């Protein structure tokens, strides 16, 4: 299997979490606990029932401590999606057809391991208008775009990449709202690529 790692072509800072560069080891550990607790809360509660207080309680810290690292629950829940995407395998199997590569990239993006309620809560948070949420949304969008570009290969049509980004984010939102199963997202991405390229292998 021939693989391409898009992280090798990216500058080191592109894959690094900006917050961690300014944190001590203990602070980074608290931050990780908060993000893990936010992920667990998203699996256990609806978006409306989640608060910084419930996340902080699950993480074993005071709410005031949580606010030291995150501006609110939207920031925390959006960070969950970003971490899932960032930690998922970035390798692209170049032996696959283009539609299969795009579908495989969507399959390994990191969200499939989350339950539908969790993605629903986190995608709702991702639509927030706070500046911290906006920064996470921009990082997540860039990561999705970078991985899809790697799947398309060098010299990819920017218009095709743009359509696939919109298709993927729309499918993710639909899955989070329960209108589409997560298993269907990679299939949809492969079908969209095949429609644009005429490659139905």
mmCIF file of C-alpha atoms in Angstrom:
data_model
loop_
_atom_site.group_PDB
_atom_site.id
_atom_site.type_symbol
_atom_site.label_atom_id
_atom_site.label_comp_id
_atom_site.label_asym_id
_atom_site.label_seq_id
_atom_site.Cartn_x
_atom_site.Cartn_y
_atom_site.Cartn_z
ATOM 1 C CA UNK A 1 0.000 0.000 0.000
ATOM 2 C CA UNK A 2 1.411 3.388 -0.988
ATOM 3 C CA UNK A 3 0.562 6.092 1.523
ATOM 4 C CA UNK A 4 1.012 9.828 1.739
ATOM 5 C CA UNK A 5 1.145 11.630 5.062
ATOM 6 C CA UNK A 6 -0.161 15.199 4.618
ATOM 7 C CA UNK A 7 1.345 16.154 7.972
ATOM 8 C CA UNK A 8 4.824 15.706 6.488
ATOM 9 C CA UNK A 9 4.128 18.502 4.033
ATOM 10 C CA UNK A 10 2.652 20.841 6.629
ATOM 11 C CA UNK A 11 4.668 23.267 8.737
ATOM 12 C CA UNK A 12 5.168 21.965 12.302
ATOM 13 C CA UNK A 13 2.946 24.617 13.825
ATOM 14 C CA UNK A 14 0.007 23.567 11.634
ATOM 15 C CA UNK A 15 -0.507 20.375 13.625
ATOM 16 C CA UNK A 16 0.258 21.834 17.038
ATOM 17 C CA UNK A 17 -2.380 23.040 19.438
ATOM 18 C CA UNK A 18 -1.572 26.723 19.992
ATOM 19 C CA UNK A 19 -2.788 26.680 23.600
ATOM 20 C CA UNK A 20 -0.391 23.927 24.670
ATOM 21 C CA UNK A 21 2.691 25.978 23.774
ATOM 22 C CA UNK A 22 1.876 28.401 26.581
ATOM 23 C CA UNK A 23 0.907 25.874 29.269
ATOM 24 C CA UNK A 24 2.886 24.170 32.001
ATOM 25 C CA UNK A 25 2.660 20.383 32.237
ATOM 26 C CA UNK A 26 0.093 20.609 35.028
ATOM 27 C CA UNK A 27 -1.993 23.176 33.165
ATOM 28 C CA UNK A 28 -1.928 21.046 30.019
ATOM 29 C CA UNK A 29 -3.125 18.058 32.075
ATOM 30 C CA UNK A 30 -6.051 20.064 33.490
ATOM 31 C CA UNK A 31 -6.936 21.268 30.016
ATOM 32 C CA UNK A 32 -6.920 17.691 28.697
ATOM 33 C CA UNK A 33 -9.178 16.593 31.558
ATOM 34 C CA UNK A 34 -11.631 19.349 30.717
ATOM 35 C CA UNK A 35 -11.756 18.403 27.033
ATOM 36 C CA UNK A 36 -12.184 14.718 27.935
ATOM 37 C CA UNK A 37 -14.957 15.644 30.367
ATOM 38 C CA UNK A 38 -16.642 17.767 27.684
ATOM 39 C CA UNK A 39 -16.591 14.767 25.325
ATOM 40 C CA UNK A 40 -18.155 12.578 28.009
ATOM 41 C CA UNK A 41 -20.793 15.198 28.772
ATOM 42 C CA UNK A 42 -21.648 15.413 25.069
ATOM 43 C CA UNK A 43 -22.229 11.656 25.023
ATOM 44 C CA UNK A 44 -24.387 11.765 28.157
ATOM 45 C CA UNK A 45 -26.424 14.981 27.842
ATOM 46 C CA UNK A 46 -28.094 17.168 25.260
ATOM 47 C CA UNK A 47 -26.483 20.454 24.286
ATOM 48 C CA UNK A 48 -29.018 22.390 26.381
ATOM 49 C CA UNK A 49 -28.221 20.333 29.493
ATOM 50 C CA UNK A 50 -24.456 20.794 29.253
ATOM 51 C CA UNK A 51 -22.778 23.683 31.040
ATOM 52 C CA UNK A 52 -19.283 24.646 32.076
ATOM 53 C CA UNK A 53 -20.337 23.673 35.597
ATOM 54 C CA UNK A 54 -21.305 20.108 34.584
ATOM 55 C CA UNK A 55 -18.118 19.713 32.545
ATOM 56 C CA UNK A 56 -15.949 21.053 35.372
ATOM 57 C CA UNK A 57 -17.641 18.743 37.890
ATOM 58 C CA UNK A 58 -16.961 15.729 35.682
ATOM 59 C CA UNK A 59 -13.323 16.835 35.272
ATOM 60 C CA UNK A 60 -12.933 17.309 39.022
ATOM 61 C CA UNK A 61 -12.103 21.011 38.888
ATOM 62 C CA UNK A 62 -13.861 24.212 39.901
ATOM 63 C CA UNK A 63 -15.899 26.066 37.248
ATOM 64 C CA UNK A 64 -13.622 29.066 37.719
ATOM 65 C CA UNK A 65 -10.662 26.863 36.759
ATOM 66 C CA UNK A 66 -12.451 25.768 33.582
ATOM 67 C CA UNK A 67 -12.983 29.407 32.611
ATOM 68 C CA UNK A 68 -9.225 29.934 32.923
ATOM 69 C CA UNK A 69 -8.765 27.750 29.847
ATOM 70 C CA UNK A 70 -12.032 28.032 27.926
ATOM 71 C CA UNK A 71 -14.437 30.909 27.374
ATOM 72 C CA UNK A 72 -17.547 28.755 27.738
ATOM 73 C CA UNK A 73 -19.206 25.461 26.891
ATOM 74 C CA UNK A 74 -19.239 26.208 23.148
ATOM 75 C CA UNK A 75 -15.474 26.659 23.196
ATOM 76 C CA UNK A 76 -15.037 23.379 25.090
ATOM 77 C CA UNK A 77 -17.382 21.345 22.891
ATOM 78 C CA UNK A 78 -15.908 22.772 19.692
ATOM 79 C CA UNK A 79 -12.477 21.808 20.974
ATOM 80 C CA UNK A 80 -13.680 18.206 21.264
ATOM 81 C CA UNK A 81 -14.341 18.063 17.511
ATOM 82 C CA UNK A 82 -10.999 19.701 16.740
ATOM 83 C CA UNK A 83 -9.104 17.221 18.913
ATOM 84 C CA UNK A 84 -10.887 14.249 17.312
ATOM 85 C CA UNK A 85 -9.971 15.472 13.829
ATOM 86 C CA UNK A 86 -6.399 16.303 14.778
ATOM 87 C CA UNK A 87 -5.737 12.947 16.434
ATOM 88 C CA UNK A 88 -7.193 10.786 13.656
ATOM 89 C CA UNK A 89 -4.836 8.981 11.227
ATOM 90 C CA UNK A 90 -3.868 11.296 8.342
ATOM 91 C CA UNK A 91 -2.452 8.691 5.954
ATOM 92 C CA UNK A 92 -3.879 8.482 2.429
ATOM 93 C CA UNK A 93 -3.797 5.200 0.489
ATOM 94 C CA UNK A 94 -2.707 6.285 -2.991
ATOM 95 C CA UNK A 95 -3.516 2.866 -4.462
ATOM 96 C CA UNK A 96 -7.254 3.538 -4.083
ATOM 97 C CA UNK A 97 -9.351 5.243 -6.749
ATOM 98 C CA UNK A 98 -10.078 8.936 -6.155
ATOM 99 C CA UNK A 99 -13.646 8.405 -4.874
ATOM 100 C CA UNK A 100 -12.387 5.640 -2.569
ATOM 101 C CA UNK A 101 -9.580 7.874 -1.253
ATOM 102 C CA UNK A 102 -12.011 10.667 -0.440
ATOM 103 C CA UNK A 103 -14.432 8.229 1.216
ATOM 104 C CA UNK A 104 -11.572 6.690 3.218
ATOM 105 C CA UNK A 105 -10.436 10.144 4.342
ATOM 106 C CA UNK A 106 -13.957 10.964 5.539
ATOM 107 C CA UNK A 107 -14.115 7.599 7.309
ATOM 108 C CA UNK A 108 -10.909 8.222 9.250
ATOM 109 C CA UNK A 109 -11.499 11.910 10.071
ATOM 110 C CA UNK A 110 -12.224 11.100 13.721
ATOM 111 C CA UNK A 111 -15.917 11.809 14.181
ATOM 112 C CA UNK A 112 -17.224 8.333 13.353
ATOM 113 C CA UNK A 113 -16.112 7.120 16.790
ATOM 114 C CA UNK A 114 -18.419 9.651 18.441
ATOM 115 C CA UNK A 115 -22.074 8.933 19.060
ATOM 116 C CA UNK A 116 -24.691 10.955 17.202
ATOM 117 C CA UNK A 117 -25.756 12.856 20.374
ATOM 118 C CA UNK A 118 -22.150 13.914 20.996
ATOM 119 C CA UNK A 119 -21.640 15.158 17.446
ATOM 120 C CA UNK A 120 -24.988 16.959 17.621
ATOM 121 C CA UNK A 121 -23.919 18.800 20.777
ATOM 122 C CA UNK A 122 -20.451 19.590 19.459
ATOM 123 C CA UNK A 123 -21.580 20.775 16.029
ATOM 124 C CA UNK A 124 -24.162 23.027 17.683
ATOM 125 C CA UNK A 125 -21.356 24.521 19.751
ATOM 126 C CA UNK A 126 -19.176 24.880 16.660
ATOM 127 C CA UNK A 127 -21.744 27.249 15.167
ATOM 128 C CA UNK A 128 -21.319 29.675 18.078
ATOM 129 C CA UNK A 129 -20.212 33.218 17.346
ATOM 130 C CA UNK A 130 -17.639 33.707 20.104
ATOM 131 C CA UNK A 131 -14.076 34.564 19.009
ATOM 132 C CA UNK A 132 -12.607 31.438 20.614
ATOM 133 C CA UNK A 133 -15.145 29.210 18.883
ATOM 134 C CA UNK A 134 -14.443 30.983 15.608
ATOM 135 C CA UNK A 135 -10.719 30.208 15.969
ATOM 136 C CA UNK A 136 -11.445 26.527 16.625
ATOM 137 C CA UNK A 137 -13.834 26.473 13.656
ATOM 138 C CA UNK A 138 -11.132 27.948 11.416
ATOM 139 C CA UNK A 139 -8.559 25.383 12.579
ATOM 140 C CA UNK A 140 -11.018 22.540 12.072
ATOM 141 C CA UNK A 141 -11.975 23.794 8.622
ATOM 142 C CA UNK A 142 -8.318 24.070 7.653
ATOM 143 C CA UNK A 143 -7.651 20.529 8.885
ATOM 144 C CA UNK A 144 -10.600 19.123 6.950
ATOM 145 C CA UNK A 145 -9.509 21.011 3.831
ATOM 146 C CA UNK A 146 -5.922 19.834 4.166
ATOM 147 C CA UNK A 147 -6.924 16.192 4.489
ATOM 148 C CA UNK A 148 -9.359 16.329 1.600
ATOM 149 C CA UNK A 149 -6.697 18.045 -0.527
ATOM 150 C CA UNK A 150 -4.284 15.225 0.313
ATOM 151 C CA UNK A 151 -6.925 12.696 -0.758
ATOM 152 C CA UNK A 152 -7.437 14.510 -4.063
ATOM 153 C CA UNK A 153 -3.701 14.622 -4.691
ATOM 154 C CA UNK A 154 -1.307 17.251 -5.957
ATOM 155 C CA UNK A 155 -2.722 19.665 -8.495
ATOM 156 C CA UNK A 156 -6.289 19.143 -7.272
ATOM 157 C CA UNK A 157 -8.960 21.453 -8.667
ATOM 158 C CA UNK A 158 -9.644 24.103 -5.966
ATOM 159 C CA UNK A 159 -13.310 24.193 -6.992
ATOM 160 C CA UNK A 160 -13.653 20.452 -6.390
ATOM 161 C CA UNK A 161 -11.942 20.791 -3.028
ATOM 162 C CA UNK A 162 -14.339 23.575 -2.053
ATOM 163 C CA UNK A 163 -17.387 21.519 -3.023
ATOM 164 C CA UNK A 164 -16.106 18.514 -1.062
ATOM 165 C CA UNK A 165 -15.446 20.650 2.014
ATOM 166 C CA UNK A 166 -18.993 21.983 1.942
ATOM 167 C CA UNK A 167 -20.356 18.490 1.285
ATOM 168 C CA UNK A 168 -18.424 17.050 4.223
ATOM 169 C CA UNK A 169 -19.347 19.755 6.724
ATOM 170 C CA UNK A 170 -22.973 19.626 5.590
ATOM 171 C CA UNK A 171 -23.026 15.848 5.955
ATOM 172 C CA UNK A 172 -21.465 16.127 9.408
ATOM 173 C CA UNK A 173 -24.139 18.607 10.504
ATOM 174 C CA UNK A 174 -26.872 16.379 9.056
ATOM 175 C CA UNK A 175 -25.482 13.383 10.917
ATOM 176 C CA UNK A 176 -25.283 15.402 14.124
ATOM 177 C CA UNK A 177 -28.959 16.330 13.724
ATOM 178 C CA UNK A 178 -29.911 12.713 13.142
ATOM 179 C CA UNK A 179 -30.863 13.151 9.480
ATOM 180 C CA UNK A 180 -28.001 11.002 8.208
ATOM 181 C CA UNK A 181 -26.124 8.072 9.711
ATOM 182 C CA UNK A 182 -22.396 8.488 10.241
ATOM 183 C CA UNK A 183 -21.777 5.349 8.214
ATOM 184 C CA UNK A 184 -23.385 7.104 5.252
ATOM 185 C CA UNK A 185 -21.029 10.110 5.323
ATOM 186 C CA UNK A 186 -17.997 8.410 3.700
ATOM 187 C CA UNK A 187 -20.262 6.806 1.093
ATOM 188 C CA UNK A 188 -21.766 10.209 0.305
ATOM 189 C CA UNK A 189 -18.296 11.743 -0.042
ATOM 190 C CA UNK A 190 -17.230 9.006 -2.441
ATOM 191 C CA UNK A 191 -20.402 9.445 -4.484
ATOM 192 C CA UNK A 192 -19.925 13.212 -4.647
ATOM 193 C CA UNK A 193 -16.349 12.745 -5.890
ATOM 194 C CA UNK A 194 -17.453 10.210 -8.484
ATOM 195 C CA UNK A 195 -20.160 12.569 -9.757
ATOM 196 C CA UNK A 196 -17.631 15.381 -10.196
ATOM 197 C CA UNK A 197 -14.937 13.253 -11.823
ATOM 198 C CA UNK A 198 -16.928 10.610 -13.676
ATOM 199 C CA UNK A 199 -14.841 7.994 -11.847
ATOM 200 C CA UNK A 200 -17.300 5.458 -10.410
ATOM 201 C CA UNK A 201 -14.798 2.733 -9.599
#
